[in-house]
Amino acid sequence: MTAKRIMSNPTDCIFCKIGSGQIPSACVWTSKEAIAFLDVNPLAEGHTLLIPKQHFADLRDIPADLLGRMLAQAPKLVDAIVRATGASGLNFLQNTGASAGQAVFHVHFHFIPRQANDGLGFRWNAGSYEPGRADALQAAIKAWL
Ligand code: AMP
Ligand code: ZN
């Protein structure tokens, strides 16, 4: 069964408005098709978001070639954010779907600078597979690709 997807409306989308300059953002980098700006409620100082200017609800919707051009900027962004904040690490995150924490349904990538012992955490409780379950999942995922 496939979970119902939230399809946001581009005419009422906060990130479309940031992309078009209708509402202000603390932009750190822009191109004709993408923009990176500071998250207004940062998990750490320097927390930055990278978005396409065109509206796509989540990672399943954005064309691969546009995604590739956008993500080509990621290494430079990581380096600049780490240098500017004095961070010793950075989490590069993407939330797809409300259950994964997506609140803004215009695809975006988080760059969250990290320091040792900053209290943000990153260890999730890892599980394990019952015999045969990993094989079944491997086959199912491959079948959908
Ligand atoms: P997500 O939970 O992955 O959908 O993340 C959405 C992020 O967008 C959150 O971290 C918000 O703080 C951030 N955000 C929402 N509105 C704005 C805004 N106007 N400017 C900058 N960041 C925003
Ligand atoms: Zn949008």
XYZ file of C-alpha atoms and ligand atoms in Angstrom:
169
model
C 0.000 0.000 0.000
C 1.276 3.488 -0.822
C 0.783 6.227 1.776
C -1.197 9.291 0.723
C 1.072 12.153 -0.333
C 0.692 15.794 0.610
C 0.796 17.936 -2.533
C 1.265 21.563 -1.541
C 0.015 24.470 -3.586
C 2.770 26.582 -5.218
C 0.622 29.719 -5.013
C 0.632 29.454 -1.225
C 4.150 28.121 -0.674
C 6.602 29.963 1.567
C 9.644 28.558 -0.266
C 8.247 29.534 -3.704
C 7.944 33.061 -2.316
C 11.544 32.960 -1.055
C 12.705 31.600 -4.417
C 10.982 34.389 -6.322
C 12.114 37.079 -3.867
C 8.531 37.881 -2.834
C 9.518 37.399 0.769
C 13.010 38.064 2.109
C 15.552 35.469 3.157
C 19.142 35.537 4.389
C 20.428 34.254 1.038
C 23.974 32.882 0.988
C 24.033 31.618 -2.612
C 21.725 31.701 -5.616
C 21.609 30.638 -9.256
C 18.838 31.011 -11.823
C 17.195 27.806 -10.583
C 18.180 27.355 -6.923
C 18.782 29.332 -3.744
C 20.445 28.662 -0.376
C 19.451 30.695 2.680
C 19.624 30.575 6.464
C 16.897 28.596 8.210
C 14.820 31.066 10.205
C 14.624 28.659 13.185
C 18.105 27.139 13.138
C 18.987 23.881 14.847
C 22.470 25.380 15.053
C 23.904 28.745 14.000
C 24.505 28.664 10.247
C 21.756 26.066 9.577
C 21.140 26.570 5.860
C 18.468 25.361 3.427
C 18.996 24.664 -0.296
C 15.876 24.699 -2.495
C 14.985 24.733 -6.183
C 13.200 27.972 -7.136
C 10.534 25.968 -8.955
C 7.971 24.159 -6.827
C 8.310 20.395 -6.307
C 6.580 18.931 -3.238
C 9.256 16.402 -2.322
C 12.287 14.516 -3.506
C 10.220 12.218 -5.728
C 9.060 15.118 -7.864
C 12.193 17.067 -8.758
C 13.739 16.238 -12.169
C 17.041 14.390 -11.793
C 19.015 16.829 -13.964
C 17.897 19.843 -11.913
C 18.622 17.958 -8.696
C 22.100 17.164 -9.992
C 22.838 20.800 -10.797
C 21.571 21.895 -7.374
C 23.501 19.289 -5.440
C 26.662 20.115 -7.346
C 26.753 23.177 -5.071
C 26.622 21.064 -1.889
C 30.385 20.539 -1.392
C 31.054 24.289 -1.591
C 28.146 25.069 0.721
C 29.318 22.522 3.287
C 32.837 23.932 3.192
C 31.671 27.563 3.493
C 29.210 26.836 6.327
C 31.793 24.832 8.276
C 34.430 27.555 7.860
C 32.039 30.411 8.712
C 30.688 28.757 11.851
C 33.846 27.034 13.028
C 31.894 23.755 13.035
C 33.754 20.452 13.151
C 31.074 18.585 11.196
C 27.770 19.012 9.367
C 24.600 16.988 8.861
C 23.204 17.087 5.320
C 19.546 16.094 5.685
C 16.445 15.773 3.564
C 12.990 15.012 4.968
C 10.484 13.358 2.641
C 6.933 13.175 3.992
C 5.309 14.353 7.218
C 6.229 11.150 9.059
C 9.890 11.933 8.330
C 9.532 15.479 9.659
C 8.804 17.351 6.430
C 6.870 20.485 7.359
C 7.343 22.563 4.200
C 6.181 20.682 1.107
C 8.626 22.300 -1.298
C 11.649 20.037 -1.589
C 14.672 21.264 0.398
C 17.972 20.124 1.852
C 19.243 20.979 5.334
C 22.874 21.813 6.076
C 23.269 21.712 9.871
C 26.687 22.597 11.263
C 27.800 20.426 14.172
C 30.164 20.627 17.105
C 31.240 17.770 19.333
C 28.847 17.492 22.281
C 26.465 20.141 20.885
C 23.549 18.157 22.279
C 21.661 17.895 18.985
C 22.186 14.136 18.776
C 22.195 11.880 15.730
C 22.050 8.298 16.994
C 18.763 6.618 16.092
C 17.871 3.202 17.473
C 18.999 0.753 14.811
C 17.110 -2.522 14.374
C 17.901 -5.864 12.771
C 16.178 -8.161 10.250
C 14.379 -11.423 10.888
C 15.731 -14.214 8.641
C 14.602 -13.673 5.018
C 13.198 -10.194 5.569
C 16.185 -8.327 4.098
C 16.062 -10.559 0.979
C 12.349 -9.814 0.542
C 12.871 -6.078 0.935
C 15.839 -6.094 -1.412
C 13.699 -7.780 -4.079
C 10.755 -5.436 -3.491
C 12.844 -2.268 -3.736
C 14.633 -3.533 -6.841
C 11.286 -4.301 -8.446
C 10.153 -0.699 -7.999
C 13.308 0.794 -9.514
P 11.313 20.461 7.153
O 10.877 20.089 8.539
O 12.370 19.539 6.600
O 10.148 20.649 6.203
O 12.049 21.847 7.326
C 11.449 23.081 7.063
C 12.386 24.130 7.578
O 12.023 25.387 6.991
C 12.372 24.334 9.092
O 13.676 24.072 9.617
C 11.942 25.789 9.264
O 12.609 26.422 10.338
C 12.326 26.394 7.919
N 11.578 27.579 7.517
C 10.234 27.727 7.476
N 9.912 28.957 7.029
C 11.072 29.604 6.765
C 11.413 30.904 6.279
N 10.478 31.794 5.971
N 12.717 31.208 6.146
C 13.666 30.319 6.456
N 13.429 29.074 6.909
C 12.146 28.718 7.074
Zn 6.950 25.939 -3.422
